[in-house]
């Protein structure tokens, strides 16, 4: 009989690669919004793109990307981080990128769609064997969270 509660090692290695790469990209984008563009600059950018309530949306997005990205890399509360990041990308797709078409070079949605899909996939699958969720939180946090 196969143990269906513990992911196979090869699956966990694949999830680790996805988490590290996509988490690092999200982390970098959040850091860029906070430290390079500054929150004030990001608010102005969001306002210019027509994002509603940019004074609230910009810091929320910046910190969701920064903290959520770090959480993905670590595999900490992976399902929660995945959902928040997927929602972040869905909103970016609809509000900013959809009207520009598919290609990222034209401001399109291909990049945010891929990031959002990976974040959502991690929300569905969890972090895998090689994660803080599995090593530390196993049994201590609800399954929907870790």
PDB file of C-alpha atoms in Angstrom:
ATOM      1  CA  UNK A   1       0.000   0.000   0.000  1.00  0.00           C
ATOM      2  CA  UNK A   2       1.254   3.471  -0.867  1.00  0.00           C
ATOM      3  CA  UNK A   3       1.441   6.175   1.777  1.00  0.00           C
ATOM      4  CA  UNK A   4      -0.554   9.023   0.221  1.00  0.00           C
ATOM      5  CA  UNK A   5      -0.001  11.470   3.083  1.00  0.00           C
ATOM      6  CA  UNK A   6       3.740  11.919   2.546  1.00  0.00           C
ATOM      7  CA  UNK A   7       4.864  13.221  -0.862  1.00  0.00           C
ATOM      8  CA  UNK A   8       7.452  11.175  -2.711  1.00  0.00           C
ATOM      9  CA  UNK A   9      11.006  12.458  -2.508  1.00  0.00           C
ATOM     10  CA  UNK A  10      11.058  13.362  -6.211  1.00  0.00           C
ATOM     11  CA  UNK A  11       7.836  15.340  -5.841  1.00  0.00           C
ATOM     12  CA  UNK A  12       9.266  17.122  -2.811  1.00  0.00           C
ATOM     13  CA  UNK A  13      12.436  18.009  -4.730  1.00  0.00           C
ATOM     14  CA  UNK A  14      10.289  19.469  -7.505  1.00  0.00           C
ATOM     15  CA  UNK A  15       8.235  21.470  -5.008  1.00  0.00           C
ATOM     16  CA  UNK A  16      11.449  22.700  -3.360  1.00  0.00           C
ATOM     17  CA  UNK A  17      12.778  23.991  -6.687  1.00  0.00           C
ATOM     18  CA  UNK A  18       9.469  25.729  -7.464  1.00  0.00           C
ATOM     19  CA  UNK A  19       9.232  27.238  -3.984  1.00  0.00           C
ATOM     20  CA  UNK A  20      12.790  28.582  -3.981  1.00  0.00           C
ATOM     21  CA  UNK A  21      12.706  30.096  -7.467  1.00  0.00           C
ATOM     22  CA  UNK A  22       9.206  31.565  -7.360  1.00  0.00           C
ATOM     23  CA  UNK A  23       9.554  32.603  -3.714  1.00  0.00           C
ATOM     24  CA  UNK A  24      12.801  34.425  -4.525  1.00  0.00           C
ATOM     25  CA  UNK A  25      11.127  36.242  -7.433  1.00  0.00           C
ATOM     26  CA  UNK A  26       8.202  37.327  -5.243  1.00  0.00           C
ATOM     27  CA  UNK A  27      10.605  38.365  -2.456  1.00  0.00           C
ATOM     28  CA  UNK A  28      12.687  40.418  -4.907  1.00  0.00           C
ATOM     29  CA  UNK A  29       9.598  42.176  -6.287  1.00  0.00           C
ATOM     30  CA  UNK A  30       8.369  43.015  -2.792  1.00  0.00           C
ATOM     31  CA  UNK A  31      11.813  44.277  -1.778  1.00  0.00           C
ATOM     32  CA  UNK A  32      11.958  46.379  -4.932  1.00  0.00           C
ATOM     33  CA  UNK A  33       8.600  47.988  -4.133  1.00  0.00           C
ATOM     34  CA  UNK A  34       9.685  48.772  -0.557  1.00  0.00           C
ATOM     35  CA  UNK A  35      13.392  49.607  -0.790  1.00  0.00           C
ATOM     36  CA  UNK A  36      14.123  50.634  -4.377  1.00  0.00           C
ATOM     37  CA  UNK A  37      10.942  52.345  -5.518  1.00  0.00           C
ATOM     38  CA  UNK A  38       9.986  53.137  -1.872  1.00  0.00           C
ATOM     39  CA  UNK A  39       6.433  52.767  -0.659  1.00  0.00           C
ATOM     40  CA  UNK A  40       5.673  56.361  -1.668  1.00  0.00           C
ATOM     41  CA  UNK A  41       6.905  55.678  -5.185  1.00  0.00           C
ATOM     42  CA  UNK A  42       4.957  52.424  -5.360  1.00  0.00           C
ATOM     43  CA  UNK A  43       1.811  54.210  -4.209  1.00  0.00           C
ATOM     44  CA  UNK A  44       2.304  56.775  -6.969  1.00  0.00           C
ATOM     45  CA  UNK A  45       2.882  54.019  -9.515  1.00  0.00           C
ATOM     46  CA  UNK A  46      -0.260  52.160  -8.428  1.00  0.00           C
ATOM     47  CA  UNK A  47      -2.250  55.396  -8.616  1.00  0.00           C
ATOM     48  CA  UNK A  48      -0.941  56.001 -12.142  1.00  0.00           C
ATOM     49  CA  UNK A  49      -2.045  52.501 -13.186  1.00  0.00           C
ATOM     50  CA  UNK A  50      -5.534  53.121 -11.814  1.00  0.00           C
ATOM     51  CA  UNK A  51      -5.302  50.676  -8.914  1.00  0.00           C
ATOM     52  CA  UNK A  52      -8.084  51.474  -6.437  1.00  0.00           C
ATOM     53  CA  UNK A  53      -7.018  52.743  -2.999  1.00  0.00           C
ATOM     54  CA  UNK A  54      -3.309  52.851  -3.886  1.00  0.00           C
ATOM     55  CA  UNK A  55      -2.366  54.106  -0.389  1.00  0.00           C
ATOM     56  CA  UNK A  56      -3.598  50.763   0.978  1.00  0.00           C
ATOM     57  CA  UNK A  57      -3.034  48.466  -2.006  1.00  0.00           C
ATOM     58  CA  UNK A  58       0.639  49.332  -2.600  1.00  0.00           C
ATOM     59  CA  UNK A  59       1.949  48.544   0.912  1.00  0.00           C
ATOM     60  CA  UNK A  60      -0.246  45.436   1.145  1.00  0.00           C
ATOM     61  CA  UNK A  61       1.053  44.123  -2.182  1.00  0.00           C
ATOM     62  CA  UNK A  62       4.659  44.998  -1.339  1.00  0.00           C
ATOM     63  CA  UNK A  63       4.589  43.196   1.996  1.00  0.00           C
ATOM     64  CA  UNK A  64       2.574  40.225   0.700  1.00  0.00           C
ATOM     65  CA  UNK A  65       5.212  39.747  -1.986  1.00  0.00           C
ATOM     66  CA  UNK A  66       8.163  40.262   0.362  1.00  0.00           C
ATOM     67  CA  UNK A  67       6.913  38.140   3.260  1.00  0.00           C
ATOM     68  CA  UNK A  68       5.002  35.654   1.099  1.00  0.00           C
ATOM     69  CA  UNK A  69       8.074  35.124  -1.052  1.00  0.00           C
ATOM     70  CA  UNK A  70      10.207  34.422   2.004  1.00  0.00           C
ATOM     71  CA  UNK A  71       7.545  32.048   3.303  1.00  0.00           C
ATOM     72  CA  UNK A  72       7.575  30.110   0.021  1.00  0.00           C
ATOM     73  CA  UNK A  73      11.360  29.809   0.065  1.00  0.00           C
ATOM     74  CA  UNK A  74      11.246  28.428   3.607  1.00  0.00           C
ATOM     75  CA  UNK A  75       8.131  26.376   3.060  1.00  0.00           C
ATOM     76  CA  UNK A  76       6.487  28.115   5.998  1.00  0.00           C
ATOM     77  CA  UNK A  77       2.674  28.376   5.953  1.00  0.00           C
ATOM     78  CA  UNK A  78       3.000  27.562   2.272  1.00  0.00           C
ATOM     79  CA  UNK A  79      -0.695  27.112   1.540  1.00  0.00           C
ATOM     80  CA  UNK A  80      -1.597  30.492   3.028  1.00  0.00           C
ATOM     81  CA  UNK A  81       1.293  32.247   1.277  1.00  0.00           C
ATOM     82  CA  UNK A  82       0.333  30.571  -2.005  1.00  0.00           C
ATOM     83  CA  UNK A  83      -3.271  31.753  -1.787  1.00  0.00           C
ATOM     84  CA  UNK A  84      -2.281  35.337  -0.911  1.00  0.00           C
ATOM     85  CA  UNK A  85       0.278  35.502  -3.714  1.00  0.00           C
ATOM     86  CA  UNK A  86      -2.125  33.949  -6.226  1.00  0.00           C
ATOM     87  CA  UNK A  87      -4.751  36.582  -5.345  1.00  0.00           C
ATOM     88  CA  UNK A  88      -2.064  39.279  -5.658  1.00  0.00           C
ATOM     89  CA  UNK A  89      -1.241  38.073  -9.181  1.00  0.00           C
ATOM     90  CA  UNK A  90      -4.883  37.706 -10.197  1.00  0.00           C
ATOM     91  CA  UNK A  91      -5.577  41.306  -9.200  1.00  0.00           C
ATOM     92  CA  UNK A  92      -2.444  42.489 -11.049  1.00  0.00           C
ATOM     93  CA  UNK A  93      -3.521  40.513 -14.112  1.00  0.00           C
ATOM     94  CA  UNK A  94      -7.047  41.944 -14.157  1.00  0.00           C
ATOM     95  CA  UNK A  95      -6.309  45.546 -13.148  1.00  0.00           C
ATOM     96  CA  UNK A  96      -3.039  46.157 -14.982  1.00  0.00           C
ATOM     97  CA  UNK A  97      -1.900  43.516 -17.466  1.00  0.00           C
ATOM     98  CA  UNK A  98      -4.941  41.926 -19.150  1.00  0.00           C
ATOM     99  CA  UNK A  99      -5.665  44.819 -21.492  1.00  0.00           C
ATOM    100  CA  UNK A 100      -2.082  44.678 -22.840  1.00  0.00           C
ATOM    101  CA  UNK A 101      -2.434  41.108 -24.119  1.00  0.00           C
ATOM    102  CA  UNK A 102      -0.281  38.083 -23.399  1.00  0.00           C
ATOM    103  CA  UNK A 103       3.299  39.195 -23.985  1.00  0.00           C
ATOM    104  CA  UNK A 104       5.208  40.655 -21.051  1.00  0.00           C
ATOM    105  CA  UNK A 105       7.301  42.794 -23.389  1.00  0.00           C
ATOM    106  CA  UNK A 106       4.129  44.696 -24.213  1.00  0.00           C
ATOM    107  CA  UNK A 107       3.088  44.933 -20.544  1.00  0.00           C
ATOM    108  CA  UNK A 108       1.007  41.781 -20.874  1.00  0.00           C
ATOM    109  CA  UNK A 109       0.021  39.154 -18.375  1.00  0.00           C
ATOM    110  CA  UNK A 110       2.226  36.125 -19.167  1.00  0.00           C
ATOM    111  CA  UNK A 111       4.600  36.660 -16.210  1.00  0.00           C
ATOM    112  CA  UNK A 112       1.932  37.360 -13.595  1.00  0.00           C
ATOM    113  CA  UNK A 113      -0.128  34.436 -14.913  1.00  0.00           C
ATOM    114  CA  UNK A 114       2.773  32.024 -14.458  1.00  0.00           C
ATOM    115  CA  UNK A 115       3.621  33.367 -10.995  1.00  0.00           C
ATOM    116  CA  UNK A 116      -0.021  33.207  -9.954  1.00  0.00           C
ATOM    117  CA  UNK A 117      -0.451  29.665 -11.291  1.00  0.00           C
ATOM    118  CA  UNK A 118       2.621  28.416  -9.434  1.00  0.00           C
ATOM    119  CA  UNK A 119       1.510  30.138  -6.223  1.00  0.00           C
ATOM    120  CA  UNK A 120      -1.935  28.563  -6.536  1.00  0.00           C
ATOM    121  CA  UNK A 121      -0.437  25.142  -7.297  1.00  0.00           C
ATOM    122  CA  UNK A 122       1.667  25.410  -4.120  1.00  0.00           C
ATOM    123  CA  UNK A 123      -1.465  26.371  -2.186  1.00  0.00           C
ATOM    124  CA  UNK A 124      -3.111  23.170  -3.423  1.00  0.00           C
ATOM    125  CA  UNK A 125      -0.126  20.833  -2.961  1.00  0.00           C
ATOM    126  CA  UNK A 126       1.620  22.256   0.084  1.00  0.00           C
ATOM    127  CA  UNK A 127       5.352  22.661   0.481  1.00  0.00           C
ATOM    128  CA  UNK A 128       6.464  19.048   0.299  1.00  0.00           C
ATOM    129  CA  UNK A 129       8.826  17.089   2.479  1.00  0.00           C
ATOM    130  CA  UNK A 130      11.710  19.591   2.481  1.00  0.00           C
ATOM    131  CA  UNK A 131      10.044  22.487   4.268  1.00  0.00           C
ATOM    132  CA  UNK A 132       9.459  24.129   7.622  1.00  0.00           C
ATOM    133  CA  UNK A 133       5.799  23.154   7.267  1.00  0.00           C
ATOM    134  CA  UNK A 134       6.696  19.479   7.181  1.00  0.00           C
ATOM    135  CA  UNK A 135       9.641  19.541   9.575  1.00  0.00           C
ATOM    136  CA  UNK A 136       8.385  21.835  12.303  1.00  0.00           C
ATOM    137  CA  UNK A 137       4.673  22.526  11.903  1.00  0.00           C
ATOM    138  CA  UNK A 138       3.520  19.015  11.013  1.00  0.00           C
ATOM    139  CA  UNK A 139       0.487  18.347  13.146  1.00  0.00           C
ATOM    140  CA  UNK A 140       0.757  21.721  14.911  1.00  0.00           C
ATOM    141  CA  UNK A 141      -0.983  23.839  12.268  1.00  0.00           C
ATOM    142  CA  UNK A 142      -4.197  23.147  10.368  1.00  0.00           C
ATOM    143  CA  UNK A 143      -3.695  21.451   6.970  1.00  0.00           C
ATOM    144  CA  UNK A 144      -5.211  24.437   5.117  1.00  0.00           C
ATOM    145  CA  UNK A 145      -2.514  26.679   6.583  1.00  0.00           C
ATOM    146  CA  UNK A 146       0.626  24.597   6.266  1.00  0.00           C
TER     147      UNK A 146
END
